[in-house]
């Protein structure tokens, strides 16, 4: 499977060339991995649209950089395809979700005019829920229980990593 990595610049900060060099060296070790790099902050919508547009598959998995995944995650994810709606959220948030190309055709692309630190997904969520006549896209997918496969992390004071237990994704029964 192809892997598309989008490296986004930090908001109002310089893009460090050593970071660019290191990430390109690391990703070059992995076959079928393609990198999009923006030295300036482009926003969530631009990143998602670029990854979907570049993907050769109908389903695109979006994982934010502040997620950790277990070795079993990708097997778990592939098992979810076809058992979930076309597009689905993992743990009810856009930090990790799968989007189907047909939903982009019907609902539209993420709005790149919204260059904020949030609500870019809320605007698409609104259009998705209106198109599919559901309260919101948080209804994409079924609650997933049991074995931990992915979790979202918050970076705490002094750069220490703090796992947010409320956003764990669990694999198992559907």
Backbone as a chain_set.jsonl record, in Angstrom:
{"seq": "XXXXXXXXXXXXXXXXXXXXXXXXXXXXXXXXXXXXXXXXXXXXXXXXXXXXXXXXXXXXXXXXXXXXXXXXXXXXXXXXXXXXXXXXXXXXXXXXXXXXXXXXXXXXXXXXXXXXXXXXXXXXXXXXXXXXXXXXXXXXXXXXXXXXXXXXXXXXXXXXXXXXXXXXXXXXXX", "coords": {"N": [[0.84, -1.193, 0.0], [0.418, 2.278, -0.695], [1.882, 5.032, 1.023], [1.209, 8.223, 2.046], [2.713, 11.076, 3.122], [2.285, 14.09, 4.742], [4.069, 16.851, 5.466], [3.873, 19.57, 7.422], [4.589, 23.004, 7.785], [5.314, 24.839, 10.81], [3.047, 27.01, 12.518], [3.642, 30.367, 12.065], [6.405, 30.027, 12.448], [9.85, 29.324, 11.693], [10.821, 26.979, 9.165], [12.613, 24.23, 9.883], [15.572, 23.178, 8.459], [17.165, 20.974, 9.097], [15.311, 19.264, 10.252], [13.723, 18.752, 7.992], [15.592, 17.405, 6.368], [16.161, 15.158, 8.008], [13.631, 13.898, 8.221], [13.081, 13.256, 5.561], [15.2, 11.491, 5.041], [14.541, 9.411, 6.834], [11.953, 8.609, 5.932], [12.585, 7.734, 3.392], [13.494, 5.201, 3.742], [11.35, 3.565, 3.735], [9.38, 1.662, 1.639], [7.243, 2.692, -1.096], [6.415, 5.164, -0.06], [5.431, 8.457, -0.03], [6.125, 11.9, -0.045], [4.743, 15.027, 0.827], [5.627, 18.321, 1.288], [5.425, 21.278, 3.097], [6.852, 24.329, 3.652], [5.676, 26.365, 5.048], [2.928, 26.974, 7.259], [-0.018, 25.409, 6.256], [-2.539, 24.529, 6.925], [-5.165, 22.332, 8.113], [-7.231, 21.55, 6.291], [-6.042, 21.857, 3.748], [-3.976, 19.964, 3.943], [-5.441, 17.53, 4.24], [-6.991, 17.517, 1.864], [-4.921, 17.433, -0.06], [-3.719, 14.949, 0.494], [-5.874, 13.177, -0.029], [-6.331, 13.755, -2.724], [-3.93, 12.922, -3.837], [-3.866, 10.24, -3.292], [-4.068, 6.924, -4.531], [-6.072, 5.214, -4.025], [-9.511, 4.376, -3.134], [-10.167, 4.76, -0.496], [-8.868, 6.787, 2.036], [-6.695, 6.978, 4.671], [-6.323, 9.112, 7.339], [-3.978, 10.201, 9.57], [-3.054, 12.079, 12.292], [-0.048, 13.78, 13.38], [0.281, 13.578, 16.09], [-0.446, 11.135, 17.085], [-0.181, 7.836, 18.328], [0.445, 4.566, 17.237], [-0.394, 1.114, 17.513], [1.38, -1.902, 16.607], [-0.521, -3.595, 15.454], [-2.393, -1.953, 14.322], [-2.826, -1.298, 11.507], [-3.752, -3.674, 10.361], [-6.08, -3.909, 11.827], [-7.406, -1.565, 10.923], [-7.747, -2.116, 8.148], [-9.506, -4.219, 8.421], [-11.747, -2.857, 9.261], [-12.622, -1.524, 6.984], [-15.262, -1.615, 4.732], [-16.93, -2.692, 6.66], [-17.777, -0.541, 7.948], [-19.42, 2.669, 7.53], [-18.875, 4.379, 4.36], [-17.009, 6.521, 4.835], [-15.338, 7.044, 7.903], [-14.948, 7.944, 11.337], [-12.313, 7.456, 13.621], [-12.485, 6.872, 16.892], [-14.194, 9.024, 17.142], [-13.204, 11.532, 16.272], [-11.442, 13.924, 14.201], [-8.713, 13.622, 14.263], [-7.838, 11.23, 13.525], [-9.001, 9.445, 10.934], [-10.946, 7.838, 8.347], [-11.482, 8.433, 4.989], [-13.662, 8.3, 2.261], [-13.483, 8.411, -1.236], [-15.922, 8.807, -2.652], [-17.501, 10.192, -0.814], [-16.197, 12.633, -0.793], [-16.75, 13.455, -3.408], [-19.534, 13.758, -3.237], [-20.066, 15.378, -0.941], [-18.126, 17.31, -1.001], [-14.899, 18.97, -1.055], [-12.631, 19.58, 1.712], [-12.757, 22.791, 3.13], [-10.454, 25.035, 2.157], [-10.237, 27.702, 2.661], [-10.598, 28.104, 5.288], [-8.376, 28.632, 7.496], [-7.707, 27.893, 10.133], [-7.072, 26.825, 13.513], [-8.57, 24.473, 13.933], [-12.028, 23.542, 13.517], [-12.035, 23.416, 10.742], [-12.611, 20.861, 10.127], [-15.084, 20.778, 11.342], [-16.734, 22.305, 9.682], [-16.815, 20.729, 7.333], [-17.921, 18.5, 8.493], [-20.47, 19.488, 9.106], [-21.548, 19.799, 6.497], [-21.411, 17.118, 5.642], [-23.177, 15.841, 7.464], [-25.561, 17.093, 6.801], [-25.898, 16.285, 4.113], [-26.092, 13.48, 4.394], [-28.151, 13.309, 6.136], [-27.888, 12.984, 8.977], [-27.264, 13.542, 12.511], [-24.588, 14.495, 12.949], [-21.221, 14.02, 11.668], [-20.006, 12.51, 13.525], [-21.355, 10.289, 13.798], [-20.396, 8.672, 11.884], [-19.398, 5.511, 11.401], [-19.039, 2.851, 13.829], [-19.082, 2.45, 17.381], [-15.993, 1.314, 18.657], [-14.541, -1.333, 20.354], [-12.473, -2.833, 22.962], [-9.267, -4.088, 22.358], [-6.438, -1.931, 22.516], [-5.362, 0.06, 19.819], [-4.68, 2.498, 18.755], [-3.872, 5.765, 19.895], [-4.481, 9.119, 20.844], [-2.322, 11.783, 21.506], [-1.597, 14.355, 23.8], [0.59, 17.073, 23.96], [2.29, 18.0, 26.732], [3.249, 20.477, 29.229], [6.625, 21.569, 29.025], [7.158, 19.899, 26.91], [6.644, 17.241, 27.443], [5.006, 14.12, 26.87], [1.627, 13.403, 27.118], [-0.697, 10.974, 27.496], [-3.982, 11.028, 26.332], [-6.541, 9.614, 27.769], [-9.215, 9.643, 27.109], [-9.481, 9.582, 24.382], [-8.824, 7.168, 23.288], [-8.646, 4.584, 20.86], [-10.214, 1.586, 20.228], [-9.88, -1.773, 19.219], [-11.759, -4.597, 18.031], [-14.875, -5.997, 18.889], [-17.725, -5.153, 16.839]], "CA": [[0.0, 0.0, 0.0], [1.124, 3.553, -0.706], [1.772, 5.889, 2.192], [1.416, 9.63, 1.707], [3.031, 11.825, 4.338], [2.266, 15.528, 4.54], [4.815, 17.545, 6.513], [3.397, 20.94, 7.408], [5.359, 23.953, 8.584], [4.685, 25.305, 12.04], [2.399, 28.308, 12.418], [4.48, 31.534, 12.378], [7.751, 29.625, 12.84], [10.71, 28.925, 10.581], [10.882, 25.557, 8.868], [13.986, 23.819, 10.166], [16.1, 22.349, 7.38], [17.628, 19.697, 9.648], [14.112, 18.432, 10.374], [13.378, 18.333, 6.628], [16.582, 16.405, 5.964], [15.984, 13.942, 8.807], [12.387, 13.194, 7.901], [13.23, 12.671, 4.222], [16.065, 10.317, 5.181], [13.79, 8.341, 7.499], [10.871, 8.115, 5.086], [13.141, 7.068, 2.211], [13.728, 3.797, 4.107], [10.076, 2.839, 3.665], [8.912, 1.61, 0.247], [5.915, 3.23, -1.441], [6.112, 6.297, 0.807], [5.551, 9.687, -0.803], [6.108, 13.025, 0.888], [4.401, 16.41, 0.474], [6.216, 19.143, 2.329], [5.135, 22.705, 2.997], [7.672, 25.032, 4.64], [4.844, 27.259, 5.852], [1.687, 26.355, 7.714], [-1.06, 25.447, 5.234], [-3.833, 24.209, 7.502], [-5.689, 20.974, 8.098], [-7.984, 21.294, 5.062], [-5.099, 21.679, 2.645], [-3.296, 18.674, 4.12], [-6.379, 16.44, 3.956], [-7.303, 17.529, 0.428], [-3.736, 16.995, -0.801], [-3.565, 13.5, 0.679], [-6.955, 12.494, -0.756], [-6.102, 13.974, -4.15], [-2.746, 12.166, -4.229], [-4.083, 8.821, -3.05], [-4.503, 6.116, -5.672], [-7.128, 4.322, -3.562], [-10.787, 5.037, -2.842], [-10.178, 5.07, 0.934], [-7.649, 7.427, 2.502], [-6.58, 7.04, 6.121], [-5.643, 10.313, 7.811], [-3.497, 10.11, 10.947], [-2.299, 13.263, 12.69], [1.278, 13.443, 13.882], [0.292, 13.383, 17.543], [-1.051, 9.841, 17.371], [0.692, 6.672, 18.387], [-0.319, 3.406, 16.796], [0.138, -0.2, 17.847], [1.737, -2.652, 15.402], [-1.704, -4.242, 14.875], [-3.367, -0.963, 13.877], [-3.174, -1.319, 10.088], [-4.609, -4.845, 10.152], [-7.371, -3.505, 12.39], [-8.016, -0.592, 10.018], [-8.201, -2.8, 6.931], [-10.683, -4.994, 8.803], [-12.883, -1.929, 9.382], [-13.095, -1.141, 5.645], [-16.371, -2.458, 4.294], [-17.836, -2.942, 7.78], [-18.149, 0.778, 8.429], [-19.856, 3.501, 6.398], [-17.753, 4.667, 3.456], [-16.045, 7.298, 5.609], [-15.603, 6.854, 9.323], [-14.029, 8.506, 12.326], [-11.774, 6.541, 14.615], [-12.645, 7.491, 18.216], [-15.069, 10.184, 17.108], [-12.555, 12.807, 16.005], [-10.734, 14.016, 12.927], [-7.273, 13.401, 14.413], [-7.618, 9.964, 12.845], [-10.244, 9.071, 10.266], [-10.843, 7.287, 7.003], [-12.428, 9.139, 4.121], [-13.89, 7.633, 0.982], [-13.52, 9.359, -2.353], [-17.31, 9.129, -3.005], [-17.986, 11.246, 0.09], [-15.63, 13.901, -1.277], [-17.515, 13.821, -4.607], [-20.898, 14.148, -2.868], [-20.091, 16.419, 0.098], [-17.173, 18.34, -1.395], [-13.58, 18.976, -0.434], [-12.481, 20.394, 2.914], [-12.668, 24.188, 2.718], [-9.112, 25.546, 2.436], [-10.301, 29.098, 3.094], [-10.598, 28.085, 6.748], [-6.997, 28.363, 7.895], [-7.661, 28.039, 11.581], [-6.536, 25.712, 14.289], [-9.774, 23.749, 14.304], [-13.284, 23.841, 12.827], [-12.027, 23.069, 9.328], [-13.343, 19.599, 10.101], [-16.464, 21.059, 11.741], [-17.466, 22.79, 8.513], [-17.061, 19.553, 6.489], [-18.822, 17.7, 9.309], [-21.804, 20.056, 8.905], [-22.013, 19.438, 5.147], [-21.595, 15.667, 5.612], [-24.395, 15.489, 8.193], [-26.695, 17.591, 6.02], [-26.037, 15.429, 2.928], [-26.488, 12.123, 4.797], [-29.29, 13.437, 7.044], [-27.549, 12.479, 10.311], [-26.983, 14.696, 13.374], [-23.244, 14.963, 12.598], [-20.407, 12.911, 11.174], [-19.556, 11.682, 14.644], [-22.094, 9.043, 13.611], [-19.714, 7.849, 10.887], [-18.744, 4.385, 12.056], [-19.653, 2.221, 14.989], [-18.101, 2.433, 18.471], [-15.056, 0.209, 18.538], [-14.197, -1.685, 21.732], [-11.507, -3.845, 23.415], [-7.812, -3.951, 22.35], [-5.915, -0.63, 22.091], [-4.56, 0.066, 18.604], [-4.231, 3.869, 18.466], [-4.29, 6.758, 20.873], [-4.152, 10.51, 20.551], [-1.538, 12.317, 22.606], [-1.464, 15.798, 23.983], [1.92, 17.417, 24.422], [2.136, 18.794, 27.945], [4.252, 21.49, 29.543], [8.001, 21.108, 28.878], [7.261, 18.963, 25.804], [6.39, 15.844, 27.797], [3.848, 13.569, 26.193], [0.607, 12.939, 28.049], [-1.744, 10.257, 26.772], [-5.342, 11.422, 26.656], [-7.272, 8.352, 27.837], [-10.563, 9.799, 26.56], [-9.522, 9.477, 22.928], [-8.285, 5.891, 22.835], [-9.406, 3.798, 19.89], [-10.111, 0.186, 20.587], [-10.316, -2.706, 18.173], [-12.475, -5.758, 18.559], [-16.276, -6.159, 18.488], [-18.386, -4.058, 16.138]], "C": [[0.881, 1.25, 0.0], [0.877, 4.303, 0.592], [2.119, 7.305, 1.754], [1.613, 10.379, 3.014], [3.044, 13.3, 3.976], [2.975, 16.16, 5.73], [4.479, 19.024, 6.375], [4.315, 21.813, 8.252], [4.587, 24.351, 9.827], [4.12, 26.707, 11.838], [3.331, 29.408, 12.919], [5.864, 31.158, 12.907], [8.53, 29.217, 11.602], [10.682, 27.411, 10.407], [12.334, 25.123, 8.986], [14.482, 22.819, 9.114], [16.658, 21.023, 7.879], [16.457, 18.736, 9.821], [13.719, 17.891, 9.003], [14.307, 17.206, 6.178], [16.361, 15.079, 6.698], [14.721, 13.181, 8.436], [12.453, 12.571, 6.509], [14.124, 11.435, 4.258], [15.301, 9.149, 5.792], [12.722, 7.749, 6.579], [11.385, 7.402, 3.837], [13.45, 5.599, 2.486], [12.49, 2.936, 3.921], [9.556, 2.847, 2.23], [7.504, 2.195, 0.092], [5.469, 4.344, -0.499], [6.424, 7.58, 0.047], [5.314, 10.869, 0.117], [5.659, 14.31, 0.186], [4.933, 17.255, 1.616], [5.902, 20.605, 2.06], [5.953, 23.434, 4.054], [6.884, 26.033, 5.478], [3.529, 26.557, 6.169], [0.584, 26.518, 6.67], [-2.44, 25.074, 5.757], [-4.269, 22.774, 7.261], [-6.382, 20.647, 6.776], [-7.068, 21.048, 3.882], [-4.392, 20.333, 2.743], [-4.21, 17.516, 3.74], [-6.682, 16.375, 2.465], [-6.13, 17.027, -0.405], [-3.56, 15.486, -0.692], [-4.636, 12.719, -0.081], [-6.707, 12.582, -2.253], [-4.934, 13.142, -4.665], [-2.969, 10.665, -4.138], [-4.595, 8.109, -4.298], [-5.652, 5.191, -5.29], [-8.416, 5.101, -3.312], [-10.888, 5.439, -1.376], [-8.833, 5.657, 1.327], [-7.703, 7.512, 4.018], [-5.765, 8.268, 6.485], [-5.273, 10.091, 9.273], [-2.697, 11.375, 11.248], [-0.976, 12.839, 13.31], [1.337, 13.258, 15.389], [-0.484, 12.145, 17.944], [0.044, 8.803, 17.482], [-0.159, 5.48, 17.989], [0.395, 2.128, 17.207], [0.488, -0.928, 16.552], [0.529, -3.286, 14.706], [-2.683, -3.252, 14.245], [-3.773, -1.122, 12.417], [-4.006, -2.545, 9.724], [-6.019, -4.555, 10.665], [-8.11, -2.568, 11.435], [-8.551, -1.272, 8.758], [-9.411, -3.682, 7.208], [-11.931, -4.128, 8.944], [-13.466, -1.56, 8.026], [-14.165, -2.128, 5.193], [-17.349, -2.797, 5.398], [-18.325, -1.644, 8.395], [-18.811, 1.513, 7.268], [-18.652, 3.815, 5.519], [-16.65, 5.439, 4.156], [-16.362, 7.079, 7.073], [-14.508, 7.478, 10.172], [-13.541, 7.378, 13.214], [-11.753, 7.312, 15.917], [-13.416, 8.812, 18.177], [-14.398, 11.518, 16.878], [-11.741, 12.749, 14.722], [-9.216, 13.935, 13.084], [-6.877, 12.102, 13.717], [-8.962, 9.53, 12.26], [-9.949, 8.498, 8.892], [-11.892, 7.976, 6.153], [-12.463, 8.461, 2.763], [-14.063, 8.683, -0.109], [-14.957, 9.729, -2.756], [-17.895, 10.194, -2.087], [-17.417, 12.603, -0.3], [-16.405, 14.372, -2.508], [-18.889, 14.367, -4.229], [-20.942, 15.353, -1.924], [-19.198, 17.59, -0.272], [-15.881, 18.223, -0.607], [-13.622, 19.759, 0.873], [-12.174, 21.817, 2.464], [-11.321, 24.792, 3.13], [-9.098, 27.028, 2.794], [-10.272, 29.203, 4.607], [-9.213, 27.663, 7.22], [-6.857, 28.563, 9.395], [-6.993, 26.853, 12.229], [-7.731, 24.927, 14.826], [-10.951, 24.266, 13.504], [-13.218, 23.693, 11.319], [-12.803, 21.758, 9.165], [-14.811, 19.814, 10.473], [-17.315, 21.533, 10.577], [-17.786, 21.62, 7.58], [-18.049, 18.629, 7.185], [-20.271, 18.175, 9.116], [-22.367, 19.659, 7.539], [-22.271, 17.936, 5.025], [-22.919, 15.291, 6.276], [-25.643, 15.953, 7.449], [-26.951, 16.682, 4.81], [-26.589, 14.059, 3.3], [-27.653, 12.121, 5.787], [-29.049, 12.719, 8.379], [-27.2, 13.68, 11.173], [-25.603, 15.308, 13.131], [-22.4, 13.759, 12.203], [-19.818, 12.078, 12.293], [-20.295, 10.341, 14.603], [-21.49, 8.193, 12.499], [-19.024, 6.733, 11.652], [-19.474, 3.955, 13.307], [-18.641, 2.274, 16.125], [-17.268, 1.156, 18.423], [-14.516, -0.085, 19.933], [-13.055, -2.701, 21.807], [-10.045, -3.476, 23.243], [-7.355, -2.598, 21.82], [-5.095, -0.776, 20.815], [-4.035, 1.451, 18.264], [-4.646, 4.755, 19.621], [-3.723, 8.108, 20.506], [-3.39, 11.046, 21.746], [-1.613, 13.832, 22.624], [-0.054, 16.049, 24.483], [1.763, 18.391, 25.588], [3.218, 19.84, 28.09], [5.636, 20.843, 29.484], [8.148, 20.036, 27.798], [7.027, 17.512, 26.171], [5.072, 15.392, 27.193], [2.877, 13.003, 27.224], [-0.486, 12.257, 27.244], [-3.108, 10.711, 27.263], [-6.204, 10.164, 26.61], [-8.674, 8.445, 27.231], [-10.62, 9.602, 25.057], [-8.928, 8.175, 22.421], [-9.231, 5.256, 21.823], [-9.188, 2.344, 20.253], [-10.572, -0.683, 19.423], [-11.079, -3.846, 18.832], [-13.869, -5.831, 18.013], [-16.818, -4.926, 17.784], [-19.856, -4.106, 16.435]], "O": [[1.947, 1.275, 0.615], [-0.2, 4.216, 1.183], [3.175, 7.554, 1.171], [0.768, 10.318, 3.907], [3.718, 13.716, 3.035], [2.532, 16.02, 6.869], [4.759, 19.648, 5.352], [4.765, 21.395, 9.319], [3.365, 24.216, 9.889], [4.667, 27.496, 11.068], [3.762, 29.38, 14.071], [6.435, 31.883, 13.721], [7.952, 28.815, 10.592], [10.537, 26.661, 11.373], [13.189, 25.615, 8.251], [13.887, 21.761, 8.911], [16.626, 20.035, 7.145], [16.588, 17.538, 9.571], [13.416, 16.706, 8.866], [13.854, 16.18, 5.67], [16.374, 14.012, 6.084], [14.738, 11.953, 8.347], [11.936, 11.474, 6.3], [13.842, 10.444, 3.585], [15.407, 8.019, 5.315], [12.604, 6.53, 6.464], [10.688, 6.552, 3.282], [13.648, 4.829, 1.547], [12.576, 1.708, 3.946], [9.316, 3.914, 1.664], [6.698, 2.188, 1.022], [4.286, 4.456, -0.178], [7.533, 7.767, -0.454], [4.414, 10.846, 0.956], [6.132, 14.635, -0.903], [4.711, 16.937, 2.784], [6.085, 21.105, 0.95], [5.768, 23.185, 5.245], [7.373, 26.5, 6.507], [3.084, 25.669, 5.442], [0.286, 27.636, 6.249], [-3.43, 25.297, 5.061], [-3.808, 22.103, 6.338], [-6.148, 19.584, 6.202], [-7.295, 20.126, 3.098], [-4.229, 19.641, 1.739], [-3.802, 16.619, 3.002], [-6.635, 15.3, 1.866], [-6.327, 16.273, -1.357], [-3.282, 14.82, -1.69], [-4.332, 11.705, -0.71], [-6.858, 11.593, -2.97], [-4.95, 12.703, -5.815], [-2.315, 9.9, -4.847], [-5.444, 8.628, -5.023], [-6.158, 4.457, -6.139], [-8.412, 6.332, -3.282], [-11.623, 6.369, -1.046], [-7.784, 5.103, 0.999], [-8.653, 8.056, 4.582], [-4.648, 8.446, 5.999], [-6.136, 9.826, 10.11], [-1.758, 11.699, 10.522], [-0.805, 11.689, 13.714], [2.361, 12.817, 15.911], [-1.104, 12.103, 19.007], [1.071, 8.888, 16.809], [-1.331, 5.389, 18.352], [1.624, 2.068, 17.244], [-0.058, -0.598, 15.499], [0.556, -3.492, 13.493], [-3.7, -3.665, 13.688], [-4.965, -1.086, 12.114], [-4.879, -2.459, 8.86], [-7.014, -4.906, 10.029], [-9.297, -2.754, 11.17], [-9.687, -1.025, 8.353], [-10.251, -3.875, 6.33], [-13.048, -4.614, 8.765], [-14.666, -1.309, 7.915], [-13.973, -3.341, 5.271], [-18.492, -3.157, 5.114], [-19.193, -1.653, 9.268], [-18.769, 1.034, 6.135], [-17.518, 3.539, 5.91], [-15.482, 5.058, 4.083], [-17.528, 6.944, 7.446], [-13.337, 7.535, 9.797], [-14.289, 6.449, 13.518], [-11.056, 8.321, 16.022], [-13.294, 9.626, 19.092], [-14.955, 12.551, 17.248], [-11.399, 11.675, 14.228], [-8.496, 14.162, 12.111], [-5.714, 11.907, 13.364], [-9.924, 9.281, 12.986], [-8.854, 8.652, 8.351], [-13.051, 8.089, 6.55], [-11.43, 8.1, 2.198], [-14.712, 9.709, 0.09], [-15.192, 10.866, -3.166], [-18.7, 11.015, -2.528], [-18.093, 13.62, -0.149], [-16.689, 15.562, -2.639], [-19.359, 15.332, -4.832], [-21.77, 16.247, -2.099], [-19.476, 18.731, 0.097], [-15.786, 17.481, 0.37], [-14.559, 20.521, 1.107], [-11.412, 22.021, 1.518], [-11.08, 25.031, 4.314], [-8.059, 27.558, 3.189], [-9.959, 30.26, 5.154], [-8.922, 26.472, 7.328], [-5.996, 29.31, 9.86], [-6.423, 25.991, 11.56], [-7.873, 24.745, 16.036], [-10.866, 25.323, 12.88], [-14.246, 23.829, 10.655], [-13.546, 21.572, 8.201], [-15.686, 19.108, 9.972], [-18.496, 21.195, 10.496], [-18.908, 21.523, 7.083], [-18.917, 18.042, 6.538], [-21.184, 17.359, 8.981], [-23.517, 19.235, 7.434], [-23.235, 17.523, 4.38], [-23.697, 14.516, 5.719], [-26.668, 15.272, 7.471], [-28.1, 16.348, 4.521], [-27.456, 13.53, 2.605], [-28.094, 11.059, 6.228], [-29.891, 11.953, 8.848], [-26.871, 14.739, 10.639], [-25.474, 16.532, 13.11], [-22.816, 12.615, 12.382], [-19.195, 11.048, 12.039], [-19.914, 9.387, 15.28], [-22.002, 7.115, 12.195], [-18.146, 7.0, 12.473], [-20.401, 4.617, 13.774], [-17.442, 2.156, 15.87], [-17.784, 0.066, 18.178], [-14.076, 0.833, 20.625], [-12.723, -3.346, 20.813], [-9.592, -2.581, 23.957], [-7.836, -2.157, 20.776], [-4.225, -1.643, 20.735], [-3.038, 1.569, 17.551], [-5.672, 4.511, 20.256], [-2.637, 8.222, 19.937], [-3.772, 10.788, 22.888], [-1.683, 14.487, 21.583], [0.444, 15.316, 25.338], [1.179, 19.465, 25.444], [4.011, 20.06, 27.174], [5.79, 19.68, 29.859], [9.158, 19.332, 27.767], [7.187, 16.63, 25.327], [4.143, 16.182, 27.028], [3.263, 12.222, 28.093], [-1.129, 12.887, 26.404], [-3.357, 10.77, 28.467], [-6.559, 9.697, 25.528], [-9.258, 7.421, 26.876], [-11.711, 9.465, 24.503], [-8.564, 8.077, 21.249], [-10.452, 5.378, 21.924], [-8.065, 1.937, 20.553], [-11.537, -0.357, 18.733], [-11.036, -4.02, 20.05], [-14.06, -5.739, 16.801], [-16.425, -3.799, 18.086], [-20.613, -3.268, 15.943]]}, "num_chains": 1, "name": "protein.A"}
